[in-house]
Each structure stands twice: as structure tokens, then as C-alpha cells.
Coordinates of C-alpha atoms in Angstrom, one line a residue:
X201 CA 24.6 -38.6 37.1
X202 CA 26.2 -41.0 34.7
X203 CA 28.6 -40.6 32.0
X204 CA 27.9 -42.0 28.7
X205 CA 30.4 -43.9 27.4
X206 CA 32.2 -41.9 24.2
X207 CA 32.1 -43.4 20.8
X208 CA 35.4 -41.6 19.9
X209 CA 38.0 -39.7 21.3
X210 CA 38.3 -37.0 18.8
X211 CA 41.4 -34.5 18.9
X212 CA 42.0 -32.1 15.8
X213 CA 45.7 -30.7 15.5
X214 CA 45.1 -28.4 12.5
X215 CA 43.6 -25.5 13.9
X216 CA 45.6 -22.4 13.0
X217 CA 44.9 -19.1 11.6
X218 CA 44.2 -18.5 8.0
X219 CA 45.6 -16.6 5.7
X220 CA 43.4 -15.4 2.6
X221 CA 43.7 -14.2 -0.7
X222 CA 41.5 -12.5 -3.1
X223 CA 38.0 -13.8 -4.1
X224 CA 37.5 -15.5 -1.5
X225 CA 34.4 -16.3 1.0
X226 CA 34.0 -17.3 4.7
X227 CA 31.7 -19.5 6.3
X228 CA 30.3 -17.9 8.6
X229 CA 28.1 -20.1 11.5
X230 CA 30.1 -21.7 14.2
X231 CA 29.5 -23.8 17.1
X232 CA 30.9 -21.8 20.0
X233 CA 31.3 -23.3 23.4
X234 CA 31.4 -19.9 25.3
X235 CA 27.9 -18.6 23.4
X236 CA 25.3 -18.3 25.6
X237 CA 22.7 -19.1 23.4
X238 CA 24.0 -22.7 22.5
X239 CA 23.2 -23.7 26.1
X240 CA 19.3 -24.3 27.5
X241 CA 19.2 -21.9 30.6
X242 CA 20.5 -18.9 27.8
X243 CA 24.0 -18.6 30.3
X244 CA 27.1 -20.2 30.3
X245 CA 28.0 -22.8 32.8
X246 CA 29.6 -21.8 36.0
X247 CA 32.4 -23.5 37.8
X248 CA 31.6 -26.8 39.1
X249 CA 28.7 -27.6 37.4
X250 CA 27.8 -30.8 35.9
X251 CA 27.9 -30.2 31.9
X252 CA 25.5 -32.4 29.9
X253 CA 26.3 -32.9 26.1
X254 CA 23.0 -34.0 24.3
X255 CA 23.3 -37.5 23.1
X256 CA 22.8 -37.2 19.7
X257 CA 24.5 -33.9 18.9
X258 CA 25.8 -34.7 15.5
X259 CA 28.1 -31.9 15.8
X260 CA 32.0 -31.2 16.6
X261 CA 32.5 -28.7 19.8
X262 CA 35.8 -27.3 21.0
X263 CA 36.1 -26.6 24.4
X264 CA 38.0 -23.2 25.6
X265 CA 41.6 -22.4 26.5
X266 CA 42.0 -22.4 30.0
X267 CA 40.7 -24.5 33.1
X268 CA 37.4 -26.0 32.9
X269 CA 35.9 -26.8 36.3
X270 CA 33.4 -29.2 36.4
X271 CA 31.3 -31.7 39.1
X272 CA 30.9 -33.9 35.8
X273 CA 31.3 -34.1 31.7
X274 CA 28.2 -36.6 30.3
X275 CA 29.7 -37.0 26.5
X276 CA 27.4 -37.3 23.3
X277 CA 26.9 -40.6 22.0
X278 CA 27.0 -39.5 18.6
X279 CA 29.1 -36.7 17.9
X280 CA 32.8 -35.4 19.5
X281 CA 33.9 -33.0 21.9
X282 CA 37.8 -31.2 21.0
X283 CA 40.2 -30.6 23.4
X284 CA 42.2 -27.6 22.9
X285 CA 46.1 -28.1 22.1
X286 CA 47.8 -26.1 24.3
X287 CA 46.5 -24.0 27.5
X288 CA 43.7 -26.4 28.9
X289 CA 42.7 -28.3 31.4
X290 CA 39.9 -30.2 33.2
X291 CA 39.1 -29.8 36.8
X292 CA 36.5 -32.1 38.0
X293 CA 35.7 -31.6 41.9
X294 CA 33.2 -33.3 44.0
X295 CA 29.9 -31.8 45.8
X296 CA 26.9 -33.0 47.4
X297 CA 24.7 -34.6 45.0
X298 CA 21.7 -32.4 46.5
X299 CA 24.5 -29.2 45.5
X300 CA 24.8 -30.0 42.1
X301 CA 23.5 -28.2 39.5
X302 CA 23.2 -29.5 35.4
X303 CA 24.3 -27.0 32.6
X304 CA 23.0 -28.5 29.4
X305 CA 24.4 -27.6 25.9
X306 CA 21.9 -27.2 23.0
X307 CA 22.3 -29.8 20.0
X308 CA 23.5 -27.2 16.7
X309 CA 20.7 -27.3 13.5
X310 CA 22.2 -27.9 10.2
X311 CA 22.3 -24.7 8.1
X312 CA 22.1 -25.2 4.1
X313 CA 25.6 -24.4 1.9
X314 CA 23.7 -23.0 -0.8
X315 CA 22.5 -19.8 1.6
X316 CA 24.1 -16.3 1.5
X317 CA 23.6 -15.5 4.9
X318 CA 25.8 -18.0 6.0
X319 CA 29.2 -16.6 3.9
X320 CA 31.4 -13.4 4.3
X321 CA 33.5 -11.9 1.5
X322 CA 37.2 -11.2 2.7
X323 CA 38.9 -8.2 1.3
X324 CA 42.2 -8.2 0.8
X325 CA 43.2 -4.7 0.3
X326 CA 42.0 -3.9 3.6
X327 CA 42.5 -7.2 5.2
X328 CA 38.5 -6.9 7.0
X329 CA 35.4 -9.6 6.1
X330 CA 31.9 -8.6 5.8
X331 CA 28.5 -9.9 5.5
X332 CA 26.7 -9.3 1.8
X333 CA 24.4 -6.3 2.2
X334 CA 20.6 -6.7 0.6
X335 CA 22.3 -4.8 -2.8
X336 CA 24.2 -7.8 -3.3
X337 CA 23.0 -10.4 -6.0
X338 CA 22.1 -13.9 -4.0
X339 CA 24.0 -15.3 -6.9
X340 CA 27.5 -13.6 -5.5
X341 CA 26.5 -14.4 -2.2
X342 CA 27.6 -17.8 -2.0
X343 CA 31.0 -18.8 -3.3
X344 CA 31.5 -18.6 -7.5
X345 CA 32.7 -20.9 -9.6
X346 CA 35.8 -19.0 -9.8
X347 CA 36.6 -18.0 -6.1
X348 CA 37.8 -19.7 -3.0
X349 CA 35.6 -21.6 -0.6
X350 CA 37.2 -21.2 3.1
X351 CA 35.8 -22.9 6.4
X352 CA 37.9 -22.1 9.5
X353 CA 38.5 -24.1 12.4
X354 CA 41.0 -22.1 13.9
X355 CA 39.0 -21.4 17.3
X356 CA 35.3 -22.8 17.0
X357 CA 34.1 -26.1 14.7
X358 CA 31.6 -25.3 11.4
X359 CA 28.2 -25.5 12.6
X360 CA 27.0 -28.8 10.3
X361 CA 26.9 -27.2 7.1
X362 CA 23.8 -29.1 5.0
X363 CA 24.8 -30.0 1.4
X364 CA 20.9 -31.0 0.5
X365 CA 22.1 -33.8 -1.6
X366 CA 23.4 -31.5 -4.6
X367 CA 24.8 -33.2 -7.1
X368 CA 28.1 -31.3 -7.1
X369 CA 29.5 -28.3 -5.6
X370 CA 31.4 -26.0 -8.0
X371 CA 34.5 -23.6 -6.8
X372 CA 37.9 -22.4 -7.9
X373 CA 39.3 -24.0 -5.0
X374 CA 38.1 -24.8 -1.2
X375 CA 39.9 -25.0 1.9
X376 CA 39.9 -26.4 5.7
X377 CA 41.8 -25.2 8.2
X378 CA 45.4 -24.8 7.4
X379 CA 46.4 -28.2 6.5
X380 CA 43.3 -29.3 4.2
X381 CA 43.0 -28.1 1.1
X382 CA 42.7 -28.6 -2.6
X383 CA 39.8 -30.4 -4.4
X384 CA 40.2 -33.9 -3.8
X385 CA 41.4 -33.9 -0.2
X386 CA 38.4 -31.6 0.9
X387 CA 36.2 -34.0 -1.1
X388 CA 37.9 -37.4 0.7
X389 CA 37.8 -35.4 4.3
X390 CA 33.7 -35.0 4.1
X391 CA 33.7 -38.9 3.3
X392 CA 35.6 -39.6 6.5
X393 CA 34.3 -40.5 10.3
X394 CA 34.8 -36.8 11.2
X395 CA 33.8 -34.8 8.3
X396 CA 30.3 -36.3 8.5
X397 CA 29.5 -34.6 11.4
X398 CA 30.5 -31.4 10.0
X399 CA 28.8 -32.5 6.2
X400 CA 25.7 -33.6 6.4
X401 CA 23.7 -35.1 3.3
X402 CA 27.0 -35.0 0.9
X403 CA 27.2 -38.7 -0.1
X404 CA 26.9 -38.3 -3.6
X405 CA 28.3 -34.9 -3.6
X406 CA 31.0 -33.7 -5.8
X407 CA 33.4 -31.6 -5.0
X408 CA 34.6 -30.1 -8.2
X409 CA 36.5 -27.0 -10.0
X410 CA 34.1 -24.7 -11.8
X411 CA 34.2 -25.0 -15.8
X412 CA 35.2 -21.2 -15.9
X413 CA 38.2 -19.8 -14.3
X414 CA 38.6 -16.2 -14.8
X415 CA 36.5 -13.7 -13.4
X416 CA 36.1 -11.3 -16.3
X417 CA 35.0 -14.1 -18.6
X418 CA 32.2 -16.1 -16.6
X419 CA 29.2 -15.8 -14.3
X420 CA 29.3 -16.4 -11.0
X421 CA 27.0 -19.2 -11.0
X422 CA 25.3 -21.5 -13.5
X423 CA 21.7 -21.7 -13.5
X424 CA 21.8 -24.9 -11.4
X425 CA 23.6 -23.7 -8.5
X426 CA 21.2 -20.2 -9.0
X427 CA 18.2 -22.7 -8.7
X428 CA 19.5 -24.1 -5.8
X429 CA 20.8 -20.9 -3.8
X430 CA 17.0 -19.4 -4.8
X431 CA 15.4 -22.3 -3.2
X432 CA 16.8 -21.2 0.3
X433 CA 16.0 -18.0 -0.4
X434 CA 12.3 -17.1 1.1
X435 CA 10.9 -13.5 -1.1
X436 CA 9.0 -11.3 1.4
X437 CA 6.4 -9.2 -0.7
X438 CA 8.0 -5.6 -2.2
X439 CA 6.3 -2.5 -0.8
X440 CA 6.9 -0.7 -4.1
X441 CA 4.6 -0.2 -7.0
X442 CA 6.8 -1.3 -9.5
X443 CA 9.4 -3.7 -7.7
X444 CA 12.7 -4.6 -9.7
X445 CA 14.7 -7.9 -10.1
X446 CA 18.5 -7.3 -11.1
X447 CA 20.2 -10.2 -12.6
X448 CA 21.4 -12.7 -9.8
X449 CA 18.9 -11.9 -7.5
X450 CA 16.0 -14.4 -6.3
X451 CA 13.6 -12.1 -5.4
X452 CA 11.6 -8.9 -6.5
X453 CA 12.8 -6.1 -4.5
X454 CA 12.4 -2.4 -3.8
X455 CA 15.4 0.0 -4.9
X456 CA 17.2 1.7 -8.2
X457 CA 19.1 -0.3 -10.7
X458 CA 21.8 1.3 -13.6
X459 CA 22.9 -1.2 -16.4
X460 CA 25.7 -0.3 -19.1
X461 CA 26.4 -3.0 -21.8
X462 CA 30.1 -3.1 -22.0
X463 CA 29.7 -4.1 -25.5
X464 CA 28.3 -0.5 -26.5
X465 CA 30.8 0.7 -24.6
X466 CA 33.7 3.0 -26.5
X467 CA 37.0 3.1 -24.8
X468 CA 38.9 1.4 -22.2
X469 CA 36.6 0.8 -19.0
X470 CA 38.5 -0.2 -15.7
X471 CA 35.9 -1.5 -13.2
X472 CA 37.7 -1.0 -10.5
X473 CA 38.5 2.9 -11.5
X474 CA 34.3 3.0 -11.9
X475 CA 33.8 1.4 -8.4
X476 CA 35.7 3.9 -6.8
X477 CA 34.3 6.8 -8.5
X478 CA 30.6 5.9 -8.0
X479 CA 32.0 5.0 -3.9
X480 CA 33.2 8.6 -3.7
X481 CA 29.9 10.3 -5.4
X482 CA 27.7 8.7 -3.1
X483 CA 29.5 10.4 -0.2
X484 CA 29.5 13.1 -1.7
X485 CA 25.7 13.1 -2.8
X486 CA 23.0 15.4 -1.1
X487 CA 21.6 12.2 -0.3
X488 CA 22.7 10.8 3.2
X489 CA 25.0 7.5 2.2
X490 CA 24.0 6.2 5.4
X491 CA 20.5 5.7 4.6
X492 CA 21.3 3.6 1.5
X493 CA 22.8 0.1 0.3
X494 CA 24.6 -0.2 -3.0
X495 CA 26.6 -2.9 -5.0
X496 CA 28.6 -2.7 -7.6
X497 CA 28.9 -5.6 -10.4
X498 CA 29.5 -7.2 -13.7
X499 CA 26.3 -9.4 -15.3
X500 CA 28.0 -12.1 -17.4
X501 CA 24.8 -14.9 -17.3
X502 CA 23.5 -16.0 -20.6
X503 CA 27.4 -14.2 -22.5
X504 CA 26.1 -11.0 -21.6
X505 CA 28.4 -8.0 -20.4
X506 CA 26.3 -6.0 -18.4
X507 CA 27.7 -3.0 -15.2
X508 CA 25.0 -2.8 -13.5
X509 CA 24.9 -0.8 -9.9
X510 CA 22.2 -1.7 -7.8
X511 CA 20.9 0.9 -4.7
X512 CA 18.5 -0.1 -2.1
X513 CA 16.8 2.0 0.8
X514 CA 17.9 0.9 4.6
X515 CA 15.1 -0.8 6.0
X516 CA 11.8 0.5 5.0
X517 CA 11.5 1.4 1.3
X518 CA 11.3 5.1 1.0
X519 CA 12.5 6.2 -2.3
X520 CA 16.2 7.2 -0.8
X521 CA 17.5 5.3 -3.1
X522 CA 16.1 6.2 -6.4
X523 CA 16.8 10.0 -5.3
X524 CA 20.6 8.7 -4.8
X525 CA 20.6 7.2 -8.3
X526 CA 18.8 10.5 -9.6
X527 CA 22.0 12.6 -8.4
X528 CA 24.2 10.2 -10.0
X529 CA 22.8 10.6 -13.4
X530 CA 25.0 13.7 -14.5
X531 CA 28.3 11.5 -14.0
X532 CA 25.9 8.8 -15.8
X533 CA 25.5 11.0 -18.9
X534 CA 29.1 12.3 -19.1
X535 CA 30.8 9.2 -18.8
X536 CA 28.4 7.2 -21.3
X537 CA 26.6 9.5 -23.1
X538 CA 27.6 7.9 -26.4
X539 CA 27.2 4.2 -25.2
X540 CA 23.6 4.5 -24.0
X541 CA 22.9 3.7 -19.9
X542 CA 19.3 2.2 -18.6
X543 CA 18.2 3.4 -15.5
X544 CA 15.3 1.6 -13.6
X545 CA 13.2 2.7 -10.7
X546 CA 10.9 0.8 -8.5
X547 CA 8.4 3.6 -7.7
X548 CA 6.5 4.9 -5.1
X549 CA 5.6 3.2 -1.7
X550 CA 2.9 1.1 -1.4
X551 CA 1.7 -1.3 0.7
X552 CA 0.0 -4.4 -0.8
X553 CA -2.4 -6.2 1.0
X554 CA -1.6 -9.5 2.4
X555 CA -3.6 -13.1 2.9
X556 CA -6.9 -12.0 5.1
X557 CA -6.4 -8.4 4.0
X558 CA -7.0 -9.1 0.7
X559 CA -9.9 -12.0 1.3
X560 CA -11.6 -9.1 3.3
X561 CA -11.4 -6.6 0.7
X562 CA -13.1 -8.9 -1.8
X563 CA -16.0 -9.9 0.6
X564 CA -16.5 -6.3 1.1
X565 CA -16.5 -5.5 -2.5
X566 CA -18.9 -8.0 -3.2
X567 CA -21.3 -7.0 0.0
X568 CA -21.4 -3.6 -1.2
X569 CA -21.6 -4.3 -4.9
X570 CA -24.8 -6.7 -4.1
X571 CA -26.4 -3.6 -2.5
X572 CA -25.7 -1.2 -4.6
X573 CA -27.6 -3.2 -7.6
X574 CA -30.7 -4.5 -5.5
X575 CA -30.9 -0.8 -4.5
X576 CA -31.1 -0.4 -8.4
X577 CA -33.4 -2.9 -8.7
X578 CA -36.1 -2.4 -6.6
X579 CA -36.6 1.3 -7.2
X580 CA -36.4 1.2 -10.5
X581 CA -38.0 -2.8 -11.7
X582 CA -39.7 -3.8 -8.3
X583 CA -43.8 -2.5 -8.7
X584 CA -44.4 -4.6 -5.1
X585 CA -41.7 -4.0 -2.5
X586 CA -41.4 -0.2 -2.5
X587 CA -44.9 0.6 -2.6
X588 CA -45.2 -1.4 0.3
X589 CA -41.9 0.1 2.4
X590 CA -43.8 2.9 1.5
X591 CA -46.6 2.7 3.4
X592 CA -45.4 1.3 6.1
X593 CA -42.8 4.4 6.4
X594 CA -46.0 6.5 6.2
X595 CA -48.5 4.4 8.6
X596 CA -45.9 4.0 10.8
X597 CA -47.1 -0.2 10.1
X598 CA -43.5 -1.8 11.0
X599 CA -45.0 -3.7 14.4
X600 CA -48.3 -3.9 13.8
X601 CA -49.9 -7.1 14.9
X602 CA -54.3 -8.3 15.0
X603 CA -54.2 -8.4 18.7
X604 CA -54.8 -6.8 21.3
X605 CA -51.8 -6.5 24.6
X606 CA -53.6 -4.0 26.4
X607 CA -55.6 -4.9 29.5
X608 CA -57.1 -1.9 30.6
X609 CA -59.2 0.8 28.3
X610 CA -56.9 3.9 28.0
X611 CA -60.0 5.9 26.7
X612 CA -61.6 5.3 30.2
X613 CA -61.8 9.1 31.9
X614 CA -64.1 7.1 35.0
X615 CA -62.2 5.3 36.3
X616 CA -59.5 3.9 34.4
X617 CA -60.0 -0.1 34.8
X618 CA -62.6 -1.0 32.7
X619 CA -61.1 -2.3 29.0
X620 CA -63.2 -3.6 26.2
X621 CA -61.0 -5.3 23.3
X622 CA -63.8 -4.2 20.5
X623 CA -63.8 -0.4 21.9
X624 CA -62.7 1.8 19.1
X625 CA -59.9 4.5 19.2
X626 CA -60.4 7.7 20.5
X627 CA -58.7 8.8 17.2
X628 CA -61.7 7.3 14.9
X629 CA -64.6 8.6 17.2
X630 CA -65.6 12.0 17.9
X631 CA -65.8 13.9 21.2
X632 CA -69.8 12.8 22.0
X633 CA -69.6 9.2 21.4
X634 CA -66.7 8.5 23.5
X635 CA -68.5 10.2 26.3
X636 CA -71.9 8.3 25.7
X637 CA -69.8 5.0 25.5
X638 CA -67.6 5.7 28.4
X639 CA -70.5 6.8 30.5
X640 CA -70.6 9.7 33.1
X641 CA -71.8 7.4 36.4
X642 CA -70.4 8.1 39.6
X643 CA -67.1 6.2 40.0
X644 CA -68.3 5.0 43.4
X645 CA -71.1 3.2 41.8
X646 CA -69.5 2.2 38.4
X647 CA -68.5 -1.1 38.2
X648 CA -65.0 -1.8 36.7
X649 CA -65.6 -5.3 34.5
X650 CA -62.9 -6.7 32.5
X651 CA -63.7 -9.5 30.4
X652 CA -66.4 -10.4 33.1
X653 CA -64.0 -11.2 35.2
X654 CA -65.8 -12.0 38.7
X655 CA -62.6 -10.4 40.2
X656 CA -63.5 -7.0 38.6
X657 CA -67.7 -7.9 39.2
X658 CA -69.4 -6.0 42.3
X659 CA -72.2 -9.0 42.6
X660 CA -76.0 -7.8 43.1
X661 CA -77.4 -7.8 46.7
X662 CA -79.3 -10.8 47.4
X663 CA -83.5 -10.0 49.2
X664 CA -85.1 -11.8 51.0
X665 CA -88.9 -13.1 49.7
X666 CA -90.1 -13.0 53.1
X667 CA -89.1 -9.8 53.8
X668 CA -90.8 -7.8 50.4
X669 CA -92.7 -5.1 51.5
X670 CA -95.8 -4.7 49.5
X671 CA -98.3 -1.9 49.5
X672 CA -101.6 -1.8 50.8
X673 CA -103.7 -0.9 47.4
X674 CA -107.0 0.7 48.1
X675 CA -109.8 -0.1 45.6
X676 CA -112.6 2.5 45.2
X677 CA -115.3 1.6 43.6
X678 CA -117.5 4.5 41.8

């Protein structure tokens, strides 16, 4: 195999750990060399093999640390392959051609920045990252106006983050790698050779400072970048009779929701004091912690100042929640008693019926509705139809037909051949007629006709003129 010639030689030099800070989220997707899933065969390429780079792979890859052995390297034509800094090298041996074998690496998709599956919220305090569980609000999913937007590049390249021609992208601050960060040098990076293959579809993208800075005065998001986060958001169906939306999120969903507005509120309330309290009832609650979700957050859309705790089952809806939420309600009433709390639950199971389900529920509905009222109809409007099922139920009529299919008489005792298509039933005539119309003749000498057929005929002997015997007649005459 040939290699194809590379476009450019790309090697990045600022990939170094990162150090974060508070209110801050991670990108999350990564191209990764050593995944088994980025290559075809589903298995990383051993040593020796020839690795094939898709041509068009519009994408970044860093190879790993160490030494890469390899029959050949067949480079993209768009796109760029990293070489580690330090602790690499290449080994590329020769084989048989007929030995060789081709490991071939899987071109990444683009995956959309407005998506909260692709970002991780850092904690500071205990220095750990994790992914937003389904309590979360989509809304504080995706990095706020306020917070810090970080992309790493400290072992694996972004997988191409897709910017869906938005018209600007609002943060407190954003940063790549170690070395660039701020605003304006993030914004002039995605315009460059190398941060198109990492941007996709950010042309006329802005990269911009949101208009609020502090936390405890603005929402997370504007409606416009809710709008956009909600339109990546696809809303399976809520099994729940009475499914609940919380503030920030896109979709119905099944769960328990508590909301205090701080402006009813009398005294001092630390949120961080009422996060940890609700954190240690729920371990504490009869309720297994385990088998629930919860989120704990501040609803400032629209000027409001709304707490609001949000509880969701694990995996199948089964009211765990709203029982967690029920054991909550003493601390509930004792903190805000005088201020007034909402409580919201979304019910009991249920499970709605879907696309064909529900087409085949109304086609049976209708089927059965049709026959119930014809039923109606003809027994109690119809003077024709019953009268007649009627007496076709009591003749036993239903396959009665003007002609006759049977060949032979049943009603003959003789000899049980001879049919006759106008013979009346045995039923209609009594005992003595059938007998004088059957006839009591010797069966040897009863002839068996069936629509005088000559096959059923015994044909009358033939005599002779010339051999008539006469008598001799004697006349006496007186």
C-alpha cells in the first residue's frame, strides 16, 4: 500500500495538565487513539500492522507515548495526526506483502456544543468531575453564562465539537489546553488552520462574555441558548400520570419537585448550608438513596428567585422518589413554615400507549362500537332481518339450496341404488306409502334405474317370431 501524501505536518506543544477552579465545565468526548472502538475491526492494532488513517477524517489524533510498530502509516488527506512530545517513537519494519495485515481507524462524528451529555461539572472542594445526572436542569448542563468553559488536550484531541452555526456562544470565560485562553484568543484559534478541524460550523460564531456575571444574580442561560440546548435534546414519553417540567429542563419527566421563593423567605438562607442538610436527610431517609437522583438549585429565569430540589427515580419510574420527598416534608415545614413551600408530584405509573398501540386501540374502539349499535339496531328498528335469522335458526335453513346432490334414494330398503330426484322425504310421508312407492319385489328381479341410465337398465330378452309357440284351439260346435 501507498502512503498519501500529508497536507500538513501538525505538532501541538501545549498539552499539559489543567488546573480548574470553581464553576467550571469539561468537555467530555475525545478522540483516543488507544479506544478500541475508534478502529473498524472493534481492536486495537497490533505490532507491525499497516495503519490506515481515513482520508477525510476531519479530525486531530494523537498518537501514544511509547514505540509504535508499524509495516506502514497511510496519512489523512484532510485532517492531522500529533506526535507526542516526549517518549515516542515510530518503528516501521518490513514483511511480506502476502503477511501484512491493514488496521483501519474510524473517521470521529461531530457531536453538538449545545448538548449536556457531552460536559462534566468539576468540583473543587473534592477535586473529582462528574457527568450531570437526569435531576439536573439541561439548562445547567451545558456551560452558563457565568462559568468557565474548559477543553483539554492534555492526552487525547476534542472530538470535533459542532457549533451549528449559533450566532454566539456566551461564557464567563473559556479555555484550551494550558496556553490558550481568554475570550479573544479562543475565538481567533477556531478561525485558524487547526482549530477548524476541532470547530466545525463556527464561522460566524462569536465567542463572547455572558451579559451577567455573578451567579446569585442571573440565570444560567438566556432563552436563546435554552432554545438551542432543547433542540438537541430528544423527550422520550413520561410513564407517569401527571409528569412534571422543572424550570430549565427540556422535557416532561417523571419525579418530585420542591420550590421555595426566596422572596417570601424570612431570615438569612445559605444555599450551601441547605444543600448539605437536604444531602444528609436523604441518607438518612427510610428511603434507599441509592434508588434515587436529586439536584439541588436556584431558578433565577424571567427575575425569579426560586430553590427548587428536584428528585427522580433510577431508571424505571416507580414513585421512589415522591416517597423520598414525602419524608422530607417535616424538615420542609419546620424550616419554612412561615414562608410557604410548593411540593409537586408526578403520580402514579402508567404506561401510555405509543404510535401503532394507540392506532390499534382506536380501530378496535370503533369495530366494537359499530357492533354494539347495529346489534341495537336490528333488534330493536329492523322488522326484516331478525325475523328472518329467526327462522333460519329454527329450520336449521343456513345451506339450503333447490337441488338435488344426492345420487342414490336413501329411502330405498330394496336395494339401495335406485334414486328418484321428485321422491319425497321419508319425513313427509307415512309408513304405507313409502312401502307402496319403494315396492317389496325381489331384489334379484328389481331393476336398479337411475335417471334411465342404460348402465343401471337390465334390457328385456329379445324372442324369436319363428319360434312362438301357439296353442292348438279346439272349436266345438253345439
Amino acid at each position: 500500500m501507498k502512503a498519501t501524501p500529508v497536507v500538513s505536518a501538525i505538532v501541538i506543544r501545549f498539552l499539559f495538565e489543567i488546573h480548574l477552579t470553581h464553576s467550571v465545565k469539561v468537555w467530555v468526548p475525545h478522540v483516543t487513539f488507544l479506544d478500541a472502538s475508534n478502529w473498524v475491526s472493534a481492536s486495537l492494532p497490533a505490532a507491525g500492522q499497516t495503519i490506515v488513517f481515513p482520508s477525510k477524517l476531519n479530525a486531530l489524533v494523537t498518537l501514544p507515548q511509547g514505540i509504535l510498530t508499524v509495516s506502514s502509516l497511510i496519512l489523512p488527506q484532510q485532517g492531522g495526526i500529533l506526535f507526542p512530545k516526549h517518549s515516542f517513537s515510530l518503528n516501521v519494519v518490513s514483511r511480506e506483502p502476502s503477511t501484512i495485515s491493514v488496521a483501519i481507524f474510524k473517521a470521529p462524528g461531530r457531536t453538538p456544543y449545545y448538548s449536556g451529555n457531552n460536559w462534566a461539572t468539576y468540583d473543587e472542594q473534592q477535586s473529582s468531575r462528574s457527568t450531570p445526572n437526569a435531576a439536573v436542569p439541561h439548562a445547567e448542563r451545558v456551560p452558563c453564562q457565568y462559568e468557565l468553559a474548559v477543553f483539554e488536550v492534555a492526552k487525547h484531541m476534542l472530538k470535533p465539537v459542532d457549533m451549528q452555526y449559533h450566532e454566539s456562544i456566551e461564557v464567563g470565560n473559556v479555555r484550551l489546553g494550558e496556553t490558550i485562553g481568554g475570550l479573544e484568543n479562543f475565538h481567533n484559534f477556531m478561525s485558524s488552520e487547526l482549530g477548524q478541524y476541532l470547530f466545525y460550523n463556527a464561522e460566524d460564531t462569536l465567542i463572547r462574555q455572558g451579559k451577567c456575571t455573578n451567579a446569585e444574580k442571573c440565570p444560567c442561560q438566556e432563552p436563546r441558548q435554552l432554545d438551542a440546548i432543547c433542540s438537541n435534546e430528544p423527550c422520550a414519553v413520561p410513564h407517569c400520570l401527571s409528569p412534571i417540567q422543572p424550570l430549565g429542563h427540556c422535557c416532561p419527566i417523571c419525579g418530585s419537585l420542591f420550590r421555595i421563593d426566596m422572596a417570601a423567605f424570612q431570615g438569612v438562607f445559605n444555599m450551601q448550608t441547605f444543600t448539605d442538610k437536604v444531602r444528609r436527610k436523604i441518607n438518612t431517609a427510610e428511603v434507599d438513596d441509592s434508588d434515587v437522583e436529586y439536584h439541588v438549585g436556584i431558578d433565577r429565569s424571567t427575575g425569579a428567585n426560586v430553590v427548587q430540589l428536584i428528585i427522580v427515580d433510577k431508571g424505571e419510574y416507580g414513585e421512589k422518589s415522591t416517597r423520598m420527598m414525602d419524608s422530607l416534608r417535616p424538615f420542609f415545614e419546620k424550616q419554612f413554615s412561615a414562608s410557604g413551600f410548593q411540593v409537586t408530584h408526578a403520580g402514579q405509573p402508567h404506561t401510555p400507549l405509543e404510535g401503532g398501540q394507540l392506532l390499534a386501540f382506536v380501530m378496535l374502539t370503533f369495530i366494537v362500537t359499530s357492533a354494539f349499535f347495529t346489534i341495537i339496531y336490528v333488534y330493536y328498528y329492523d322488522d326484516m332481518l331478525l325475523p328472518r335469522f329467526r327462522a333460519a335458526v329454527r329450520n336449521r335453513q343456513f345451506f339450503t339450496t333447490p337441488f338435488v346432490f344426492a345420487r342414490f334414494d336413501p329411502h330405498n330398503d330394496v336395494d339401495e341404488l335406485s334414486v328418484d330426484v321428485n321422491y319425497p322425504s321419508g319425513v313427509q310421508l307415512p309408513n304405507e306409502e313409502r312401502e307402496e312407492s319403494t315396492g317389496l319385489g325381489d331384489a334379484e328381479n328389481h331393476h336398479a334405474t337411475s335417471f334411465n341410465n342404460p348402465m343401471y337398465e337390465k334390457p328385456a330378452q329379445k324372442v324369436d317370431p319363428t319360434k312362438e309357440a301357439f296353442d292348438d284351439v279346439e272349436l266345438h260346435v253345439k
